[in-house]
Amino acid sequence: MAELLAVCRVYVLHPDPGTVGVTAIDKRPVEGRVKVRPYGLYADVQADRANHGGLDQAVYAYAQEDADYWGAELDREITPGLFGENLRVSGLDVNGAVIGEHWRIGSALLEVTQPRTPCQTFGRRLGEQRWVRRFTQANRTGAYLRVVENGDLGAGDTVEVVHHPLHGVTVADWFGAQYGLARAARDAAGSDEPAAPAPESLEELAQRLLNAHAAGELRLSVDMHRRSEQAASRAVVD
């Protein structure tokens, strides 16, 4: 059974050498139940609103299983909120979530919209060598969520997948195709490895998402719709 382990909000704004000058990536667990509204958790903020937050990235979820992976890789504890996530969950493959999937947590209904793209602020937060590249190559991004129904949630709540779109494109599928990760892994395996089916191209995934969006199966985020249209148009040109 999937469970919400922690709910995290901004603890303090820190100075940051990026373009905004401050960062709200320092999220930490809070006690009790927290209201969820269209722009995210009550009392949470985003400093760089051009690239974070908004209706399509209102809440960020990360899996404990992926945090454990990084804990072993980095030999340090990945406490809830360290990656800037709002929700730390367990028993749920967040990267394997289908874009447009709906989660019921407490009385709130949330929709998976897109993967997290790591930035240099995240790299400075972790202080690990080549962190952005390592995080990208691992394809354990977590997922941004849209608020479909307002409500409240708290640690200990069940995370129930209540809608599963048929198009089948997952967070990891899209992110991996966008950065050529599956192809790179196949190349690195060498010619002696058994042949594996070629992964779908970004263009193919984009067309599946656009078709599902047009059919009303899901509502793509503004960013995902733009990226999908760009990828699909490249396929037409080629």
PDB file of C-alpha atoms in Angstrom:
ATOM      1  CA  MET A   1       0.000   0.000   0.000  1.00  0.00           C
ATOM      2  CA  ALA A   2       1.367   3.400  -0.994  1.00  0.00           C
ATOM      3  CA  GLU A   3       1.677   5.893   1.836  1.00  0.00           C
ATOM      4  CA  LEU A   4       2.464   9.553   2.326  1.00  0.00           C
ATOM      5  CA  LEU A   5       5.455   9.629   4.676  1.00  0.00           C
ATOM      6  CA  ALA A   6       5.987  13.372   5.028  1.00  0.00           C
ATOM      7  CA  VAL A   7       4.537  16.704   3.958  1.00  0.00           C
ATOM      8  CA  CYS A   8       7.208  19.376   3.432  1.00  0.00           C
ATOM      9  CA  ARG A   9       7.003  23.143   3.073  1.00  0.00           C
ATOM     10  CA  VAL A  10       9.601  25.863   2.759  1.00  0.00           C
ATOM     11  CA  TYR A  11      11.552  26.288   5.995  1.00  0.00           C
ATOM     12  CA  VAL A  12      13.564  29.390   5.161  1.00  0.00           C
ATOM     13  CA  LEU A  13      14.650  31.282   2.054  1.00  0.00           C
ATOM     14  CA  HIS A  14      18.381  31.083   1.385  1.00  0.00           C
ATOM     15  CA  PRO A  15      20.572  33.465  -0.623  1.00  0.00           C
ATOM     16  CA  ASP A  16      21.442  31.950  -3.990  1.00  0.00           C
ATOM     17  CA  PRO A  17      23.788  33.128  -6.773  1.00  0.00           C
ATOM     18  CA  GLY A  18      21.150  32.363  -9.400  1.00  0.00           C
ATOM     19  CA  THR A  19      19.145  34.984 -11.266  1.00  0.00           C
ATOM     20  CA  VAL A  20      16.475  35.339  -8.545  1.00  0.00           C
ATOM     21  CA  GLY A  21      18.932  35.828  -5.695  1.00  0.00           C
ATOM     22  CA  VAL A  22      17.146  33.538  -3.229  1.00  0.00           C
ATOM     23  CA  THR A  23      15.879  29.964  -3.234  1.00  0.00           C
ATOM     24  CA  ALA A  24      12.968  28.240  -1.513  1.00  0.00           C
ATOM     25  CA  ILE A  25      14.366  24.739  -2.069  1.00  0.00           C
ATOM     26  CA  ASP A  26      14.857  24.219   1.693  1.00  0.00           C
ATOM     27  CA  LYS A  27      11.678  22.232   2.428  1.00  0.00           C
ATOM     28  CA  ARG A  28      11.172  20.411   5.720  1.00  0.00           C
ATOM     29  CA  PRO A  29       8.450  18.181   7.179  1.00  0.00           C
ATOM     30  CA  VAL A  30       5.549  19.744   9.044  1.00  0.00           C
ATOM     31  CA  GLU A  31       3.159  18.134  11.479  1.00  0.00           C
ATOM     32  CA  GLY A  32      -0.577  17.838  11.174  1.00  0.00           C
ATOM     33  CA  ARG A  33      -2.770  18.213   8.137  1.00  0.00           C
ATOM     34  CA  VAL A  34      -1.980  20.707   5.396  1.00  0.00           C
ATOM     35  CA  LYS A  35      -4.420  22.343   3.023  1.00  0.00           C
ATOM     36  CA  VAL A  36      -3.829  21.891  -0.700  1.00  0.00           C
ATOM     37  CA  ARG A  37      -5.013  24.534  -3.133  1.00  0.00           C
ATOM     38  CA  PRO A  38      -4.470  25.129  -6.888  1.00  0.00           C
ATOM     39  CA  TYR A  39      -1.040  26.691  -6.338  1.00  0.00           C
ATOM     40  CA  GLY A  40       0.157  24.049  -3.879  1.00  0.00           C
ATOM     41  CA  LEU A  41       0.450  23.531  -0.153  1.00  0.00           C
ATOM     42  CA  TYR A  42      -0.767  26.209   2.211  1.00  0.00           C
ATOM     43  CA  ALA A  43       2.158  28.423   3.369  1.00  0.00           C
ATOM     44  CA  ASP A  44       4.595  26.997   0.816  1.00  0.00           C
ATOM     45  CA  VAL A  45       6.346  29.308  -1.656  1.00  0.00           C
ATOM     46  CA  GLN A  46       8.583  29.196  -4.723  1.00  0.00           C
ATOM     47  CA  ALA A  47      11.259  31.825  -5.274  1.00  0.00           C
ATOM     48  CA  ASP A  48      11.907  31.218  -8.984  1.00  0.00           C
ATOM     49  CA  ARG A  49       8.330  31.345 -10.235  1.00  0.00           C
ATOM     50  CA  ALA A  50       9.385  31.404 -13.859  1.00  0.00           C
ATOM     51  CA  ASN A  51      10.613  27.803 -13.585  1.00  0.00           C
ATOM     52  CA  HIS A  52       8.882  26.410 -10.488  1.00  0.00           C
ATOM     53  CA  GLY A  53       5.391  26.391  -9.089  1.00  0.00           C
ATOM     54  CA  GLY A  54       2.248  27.473 -10.899  1.00  0.00           C
ATOM     55  CA  LEU A  55      -0.838  25.429 -11.592  1.00  0.00           C
ATOM     56  CA  ASP A  56       1.013  22.673 -13.466  1.00  0.00           C
ATOM     57  CA  GLN A  57       3.837  22.308 -10.917  1.00  0.00           C
ATOM     58  CA  ALA A  58       1.890  23.024  -7.762  1.00  0.00           C
ATOM     59  CA  VAL A  59       3.233  20.045  -5.782  1.00  0.00           C
ATOM     60  CA  TYR A  60       6.409  17.982  -6.154  1.00  0.00           C
ATOM     61  CA  ALA A  61       6.495  14.331  -5.065  1.00  0.00           C
ATOM     62  CA  TYR A  62       9.504  12.070  -4.500  1.00  0.00           C
ATOM     63  CA  ALA A  63       9.634   8.394  -3.553  1.00  0.00           C
ATOM     64  CA  GLN A  64      11.379   7.041  -0.479  1.00  0.00           C
ATOM     65  CA  GLU A  65      12.686   4.192  -2.602  1.00  0.00           C
ATOM     66  CA  ASP A  66      14.506   6.670  -4.834  1.00  0.00           C
ATOM     67  CA  ALA A  67      15.757   8.586  -1.794  1.00  0.00           C
ATOM     68  CA  ASP A  68      17.163   5.300  -0.471  1.00  0.00           C
ATOM     69  CA  TYR A  69      18.944   4.748  -3.788  1.00  0.00           C
ATOM     70  CA  TRP A  70      20.590   8.156  -3.507  1.00  0.00           C
ATOM     71  CA  GLY A  71      21.357   7.591   0.154  1.00  0.00           C
ATOM     72  CA  ALA A  72      23.419   4.557  -0.812  1.00  0.00           C
ATOM     73  CA  GLU A  73      25.027   6.325  -3.775  1.00  0.00           C
ATOM     74  CA  LEU A  74      26.008   9.411  -1.782  1.00  0.00           C
ATOM     75  CA  ASP A  75      26.556   7.752   1.595  1.00  0.00           C
ATOM     76  CA  ARG A  76      24.297  10.252   3.344  1.00  0.00           C
ATOM     77  CA  GLU A  77      20.714  10.364   4.524  1.00  0.00           C
ATOM     78  CA  ILE A  78      18.257  11.897   2.086  1.00  0.00           C
ATOM     79  CA  THR A  79      15.803  13.343   4.570  1.00  0.00           C
ATOM     80  CA  PRO A  80      12.290  14.350   3.472  1.00  0.00           C
ATOM     81  CA  GLY A  81      12.414  17.733   1.786  1.00  0.00           C
ATOM     82  CA  LEU A  82      16.142  17.647   1.004  1.00  0.00           C
ATOM     83  CA  PHE A  83      15.414  17.448  -2.726  1.00  0.00           C
ATOM     84  CA  GLY A  84      12.890  20.275  -2.413  1.00  0.00           C
ATOM     85  CA  GLU A  85       9.950  17.908  -2.546  1.00  0.00           C
ATOM     86  CA  ASN A  86       6.589  18.619  -0.935  1.00  0.00           C
ATOM     87  CA  LEU A  87       5.529  14.993  -0.619  1.00  0.00           C
ATOM     88  CA  ARG A  88       7.722  12.034   0.328  1.00  0.00           C
ATOM     89  CA  VAL A  89       5.844   8.830  -0.509  1.00  0.00           C
ATOM     90  CA  SER A  90       6.573   5.119  -0.227  1.00  0.00           C
ATOM     91  CA  GLY A  91       5.253   2.058  -2.022  1.00  0.00           C
ATOM     92  CA  LEU A  92       4.594   4.007  -5.210  1.00  0.00           C
ATOM     93  CA  ASP A  93       6.752   4.081  -8.350  1.00  0.00           C
ATOM     94  CA  VAL A  94       6.653   7.838  -8.891  1.00  0.00           C
ATOM     95  CA  ASN A  95       8.908   7.703 -11.963  1.00  0.00           C
ATOM     96  CA  GLY A  96       6.718   4.962 -13.401  1.00  0.00           C
ATOM     97  CA  ALA A  97       3.580   7.075 -12.990  1.00  0.00           C
ATOM     98  CA  VAL A  98       1.715   7.701 -16.223  1.00  0.00           C
ATOM     99  CA  ILE A  99       1.447  11.365 -17.165  1.00  0.00           C
ATOM    100  CA  GLY A 100      -2.113  12.380 -16.328  1.00  0.00           C
ATOM    101  CA  GLU A 101      -2.457   9.785 -13.570  1.00  0.00           C
ATOM    102  CA  HIS A 102      -4.634  10.864 -10.614  1.00  0.00           C
ATOM    103  CA  TRP A 103      -3.701  10.291  -6.976  1.00  0.00           C
ATOM    104  CA  ARG A 104      -6.118  10.561  -4.068  1.00  0.00           C
ATOM    105  CA  ILE A 105      -4.256  11.609  -0.919  1.00  0.00           C
ATOM    106  CA  GLY A 106      -6.420  12.547   2.031  1.00  0.00           C
ATOM    107  CA  SER A 107      -9.257  14.621   0.610  1.00  0.00           C
ATOM    108  CA  ALA A 108      -7.096  16.106  -2.175  1.00  0.00           C
ATOM    109  CA  LEU A 109      -6.956  14.845  -5.753  1.00  0.00           C
ATOM    110  CA  LEU A 110      -3.657  15.384  -7.572  1.00  0.00           C
ATOM    111  CA  GLU A 111      -2.635  14.785 -11.197  1.00  0.00           C
ATOM    112  CA  VAL A 112       0.822  13.830 -12.452  1.00  0.00           C
ATOM    113  CA  THR A 113       1.897  16.447 -14.998  1.00  0.00           C
ATOM    114  CA  GLN A 114       5.621  16.090 -15.753  1.00  0.00           C
ATOM    115  CA  PRO A 115       9.078  15.097 -14.492  1.00  0.00           C
ATOM    116  CA  ARG A 116      11.310  17.444 -12.539  1.00  0.00           C
ATOM    117  CA  THR A 117      14.184  18.900 -14.565  1.00  0.00           C
ATOM    118  CA  PRO A 118      17.181  19.424 -12.266  1.00  0.00           C
ATOM    119  CA  CYS A 119      18.739  22.880 -12.160  1.00  0.00           C
ATOM    120  CA  GLN A 120      21.926  24.423 -10.809  1.00  0.00           C
ATOM    121  CA  THR A 121      20.107  25.583  -7.659  1.00  0.00           C
ATOM    122  CA  PHE A 122      19.451  21.913  -6.929  1.00  0.00           C
ATOM    123  CA  GLY A 123      23.119  21.194  -7.550  1.00  0.00           C
ATOM    124  CA  ARG A 124      24.181  23.868  -5.080  1.00  0.00           C
ATOM    125  CA  ARG A 125      21.687  22.545  -2.555  1.00  0.00           C
ATOM    126  CA  LEU A 126      23.237  19.060  -2.620  1.00  0.00           C
ATOM    127  CA  GLY A 127      26.855  20.155  -2.918  1.00  0.00           C
ATOM    128  CA  GLU A 128      27.752  16.957  -4.772  1.00  0.00           C
ATOM    129  CA  GLN A 129      30.129  16.820  -7.733  1.00  0.00           C
ATOM    130  CA  ARG A 130      28.318  16.980 -11.106  1.00  0.00           C
ATOM    131  CA  TRP A 131      25.042  16.553  -9.291  1.00  0.00           C
ATOM    132  CA  VAL A 132      22.729  17.790 -12.049  1.00  0.00           C
ATOM    133  CA  ARG A 133      24.273  15.369 -14.525  1.00  0.00           C
ATOM    134  CA  ARG A 134      24.140  12.442 -12.087  1.00  0.00           C
ATOM    135  CA  PHE A 135      20.532  13.127 -11.183  1.00  0.00           C
ATOM    136  CA  THR A 136      19.606  13.356 -14.859  1.00  0.00           C
ATOM    137  CA  GLN A 137      21.364  10.139 -15.841  1.00  0.00           C
ATOM    138  CA  ALA A 138      19.695   8.164 -13.037  1.00  0.00           C
ATOM    139  CA  ASN A 139      16.235   9.095 -14.380  1.00  0.00           C
ATOM    140  CA  ARG A 140      14.779   9.202 -10.864  1.00  0.00           C
ATOM    141  CA  THR A 141      13.251  12.632 -11.177  1.00  0.00           C
ATOM    142  CA  GLY A 142      10.089  12.400  -9.140  1.00  0.00           C
ATOM    143  CA  ALA A 143       6.942  14.055 -10.465  1.00  0.00           C
ATOM    144  CA  TYR A 144       5.204  17.393 -10.473  1.00  0.00           C
ATOM    145  CA  LEU A 145       1.506  17.375  -9.682  1.00  0.00           C
ATOM    146  CA  ARG A 146      -1.493  19.547 -10.513  1.00  0.00           C
ATOM    147  CA  VAL A 147      -4.271  20.013  -7.945  1.00  0.00           C
ATOM    148  CA  VAL A 148      -7.507  18.660  -9.431  1.00  0.00           C
ATOM    149  CA  GLU A 149      -9.543  18.897  -6.231  1.00  0.00           C
ATOM    150  CA  ASN A 150      -8.692  21.017  -3.209  1.00  0.00           C
ATOM    151  CA  GLY A 151      -8.394  19.208   0.090  1.00  0.00           C
ATOM    152  CA  ASP A 152      -6.043  18.452   2.919  1.00  0.00           C
ATOM    153  CA  LEU A 153      -3.460  15.771   3.515  1.00  0.00           C
ATOM    154  CA  GLY A 154      -1.009  14.607   6.140  1.00  0.00           C
ATOM    155  CA  ALA A 155       1.688  12.072   6.872  1.00  0.00           C
ATOM    156  CA  GLY A 156       0.217   8.591   7.154  1.00  0.00           C
ATOM    157  CA  ASP A 157      -2.411   9.107   4.453  1.00  0.00           C
ATOM    158  CA  THR A 158      -2.823   6.425   1.817  1.00  0.00           C
ATOM    159  CA  VAL A 159      -1.821   7.337  -1.734  1.00  0.00           C
ATOM    160  CA  GLU A 160      -4.379   5.771  -4.056  1.00  0.00           C
ATOM    161  CA  VAL A 161      -4.091   5.812  -7.847  1.00  0.00           C
ATOM    162  CA  VAL A 162      -7.680   6.430  -8.941  1.00  0.00           C
ATOM    163  CA  HIS A 163      -7.191   7.171 -12.660  1.00  0.00           C
ATOM    164  CA  HIS A 164      -4.678   5.619 -15.039  1.00  0.00           C
ATOM    165  CA  PRO A 165      -4.592   7.072 -18.594  1.00  0.00           C
ATOM    166  CA  LEU A 166      -4.421   4.564 -21.403  1.00  0.00           C
ATOM    167  CA  HIS A 167      -1.677   6.290 -23.426  1.00  0.00           C
ATOM    168  CA  GLY A 168       0.914   4.715 -21.093  1.00  0.00           C
ATOM    169  CA  VAL A 169       3.675   7.350 -21.325  1.00  0.00           C
ATOM    170  CA  THR A 170       5.361   7.520 -17.939  1.00  0.00           C
ATOM    171  CA  VAL A 171       7.381  10.230 -16.286  1.00  0.00           C
ATOM    172  CA  ALA A 172      10.552   8.172 -16.785  1.00  0.00           C
ATOM    173  CA  ASP A 173       9.660   7.360 -20.411  1.00  0.00           C
ATOM    174  CA  TRP A 174       9.425  11.019 -21.306  1.00  0.00           C
ATOM    175  CA  PHE A 175      12.461  12.189 -19.352  1.00  0.00           C
ATOM    176  CA  GLY A 176      14.576   9.310 -20.627  1.00  0.00           C
ATOM    177  CA  ALA A 177      13.646   9.978 -24.252  1.00  0.00           C
ATOM    178  CA  GLN A 178      14.133  13.712 -23.841  1.00  0.00           C
ATOM    179  CA  TYR A 179      17.728  13.215 -22.696  1.00  0.00           C
ATOM    180  CA  GLY A 180      18.524  10.103 -24.742  1.00  0.00           C
ATOM    181  CA  LEU A 181      19.101   8.031 -21.608  1.00  0.00           C
ATOM    182  CA  ALA A 182      17.771   4.694 -22.838  1.00  0.00           C
ATOM    183  CA  ARG A 183      19.820   4.960 -26.030  1.00  0.00           C
ATOM    184  CA  ALA A 184      22.952   5.884 -24.087  1.00  0.00           C
ATOM    185  CA  ALA A 185      22.464   2.906 -21.756  1.00  0.00           C
ATOM    186  CA  ARG A 186      22.110   0.554 -24.726  1.00  0.00           C
ATOM    187  CA  ASP A 187      25.280   1.905 -26.302  1.00  0.00           C
ATOM    188  CA  ALA A 188      27.200   1.616 -23.040  1.00  0.00           C
ATOM    189  CA  ALA A 189      26.164  -2.032 -22.678  1.00  0.00           C
ATOM    190  CA  GLY A 190      28.342  -2.955 -25.671  1.00  0.00           C
ATOM    191  CA  SER A 191      27.803  -5.221 -28.644  1.00  0.00           C
ATOM    192  CA  ASP A 192      28.152  -8.429 -26.598  1.00  0.00           C
ATOM    193  CA  GLU A 193      24.941  -7.714 -24.698  1.00  0.00           C
ATOM    194  CA  PRO A 194      21.700  -9.305 -25.953  1.00  0.00           C
ATOM    195  CA  ALA A 195      19.785  -7.009 -28.264  1.00  0.00           C
ATOM    196  CA  ALA A 196      16.976  -5.161 -26.483  1.00  0.00           C
ATOM    197  CA  PRO A 197      13.939  -3.601 -28.126  1.00  0.00           C
ATOM    198  CA  ALA A 198      14.660  -0.041 -29.170  1.00  0.00           C
ATOM    199  CA  PRO A 199      12.915   2.448 -26.875  1.00  0.00           C
ATOM    200  CA  GLU A 200      10.261   4.679 -28.377  1.00  0.00           C
ATOM    201  CA  SER A 201      11.597   7.955 -29.638  1.00  0.00           C
ATOM    202  CA  LEU A 202      10.670  11.289 -28.114  1.00  0.00           C
ATOM    203  CA  GLU A 203       8.705  12.021 -31.276  1.00  0.00           C
ATOM    204  CA  GLU A 204       6.619   8.866 -30.865  1.00  0.00           C
ATOM    205  CA  LEU A 205       5.944   9.552 -27.191  1.00  0.00           C
ATOM    206  CA  ALA A 206       5.039  13.145 -27.983  1.00  0.00           C
ATOM    207  CA  GLN A 207       2.481  12.066 -30.561  1.00  0.00           C
ATOM    208  CA  ARG A 208       0.886   9.632 -28.106  1.00  0.00           C
ATOM    209  CA  LEU A 209       0.576  12.423 -25.539  1.00  0.00           C
ATOM    210  CA  LEU A 210      -0.861  14.880 -28.052  1.00  0.00           C
ATOM    211  CA  ASN A 211      -3.392  12.303 -29.239  1.00  0.00           C
ATOM    212  CA  ALA A 212      -4.459  11.593 -25.652  1.00  0.00           C
ATOM    213  CA  HIS A 213      -4.707  15.331 -24.952  1.00  0.00           C
ATOM    214  CA  ALA A 214      -6.873  15.871 -28.056  1.00  0.00           C
ATOM    215  CA  ALA A 215      -9.110  12.955 -27.054  1.00  0.00           C
ATOM    216  CA  GLY A 216      -9.643  14.411 -23.580  1.00  0.00           C
ATOM    217  CA  GLU A 217      -7.809  11.578 -21.872  1.00  0.00           C
ATOM    218  CA  LEU A 218      -5.621  14.096 -20.045  1.00  0.00           C
ATOM    219  CA  ARG A 219      -4.756  17.793 -20.021  1.00  0.00           C
ATOM    220  CA  LEU A 220      -1.093  18.305 -20.762  1.00  0.00           C
ATOM    221  CA  SER A 221       0.731  20.980 -18.824  1.00  0.00           C
ATOM    222  CA  VAL A 222       1.649  24.063 -20.811  1.00  0.00           C
ATOM    223  CA  ASP A 223       5.302  23.019 -20.800  1.00  0.00           C
ATOM    224  CA  MET A 224       4.604  19.411 -21.783  1.00  0.00           C
ATOM    225  CA  HIS A 225       2.228  20.486 -24.548  1.00  0.00           C
ATOM    226  CA  ARG A 226       4.849  22.836 -25.975  1.00  0.00           C
ATOM    227  CA  ARG A 227       7.595  20.223 -25.811  1.00  0.00           C
ATOM    228  CA  SER A 228       5.333  17.567 -27.326  1.00  0.00           C
ATOM    229  CA  GLU A 229       4.370  19.812 -30.233  1.00  0.00           C
ATOM    230  CA  GLN A 230       8.023  20.654 -30.869  1.00  0.00           C
ATOM    231  CA  ALA A 231       9.021  16.990 -30.856  1.00  0.00           C
ATOM    232  CA  ALA A 232       6.111  15.929 -33.065  1.00  0.00           C
ATOM    233  CA  SER A 233       6.857  18.674 -35.582  1.00  0.00           C
ATOM    234  CA  ARG A 234      10.448  17.448 -35.862  1.00  0.00           C
ATOM    235  CA  ALA A 235       9.144  14.011 -36.804  1.00  0.00           C
ATOM    236  CA  VAL A 236       7.066  15.540 -39.611  1.00  0.00           C
ATOM    237  CA  VAL A 237      10.046  17.500 -40.939  1.00  0.00           C
ATOM    238  CA  ASP A 238      12.308  14.443 -40.822  1.00  0.00           C
TER     239      ASP A 238
END
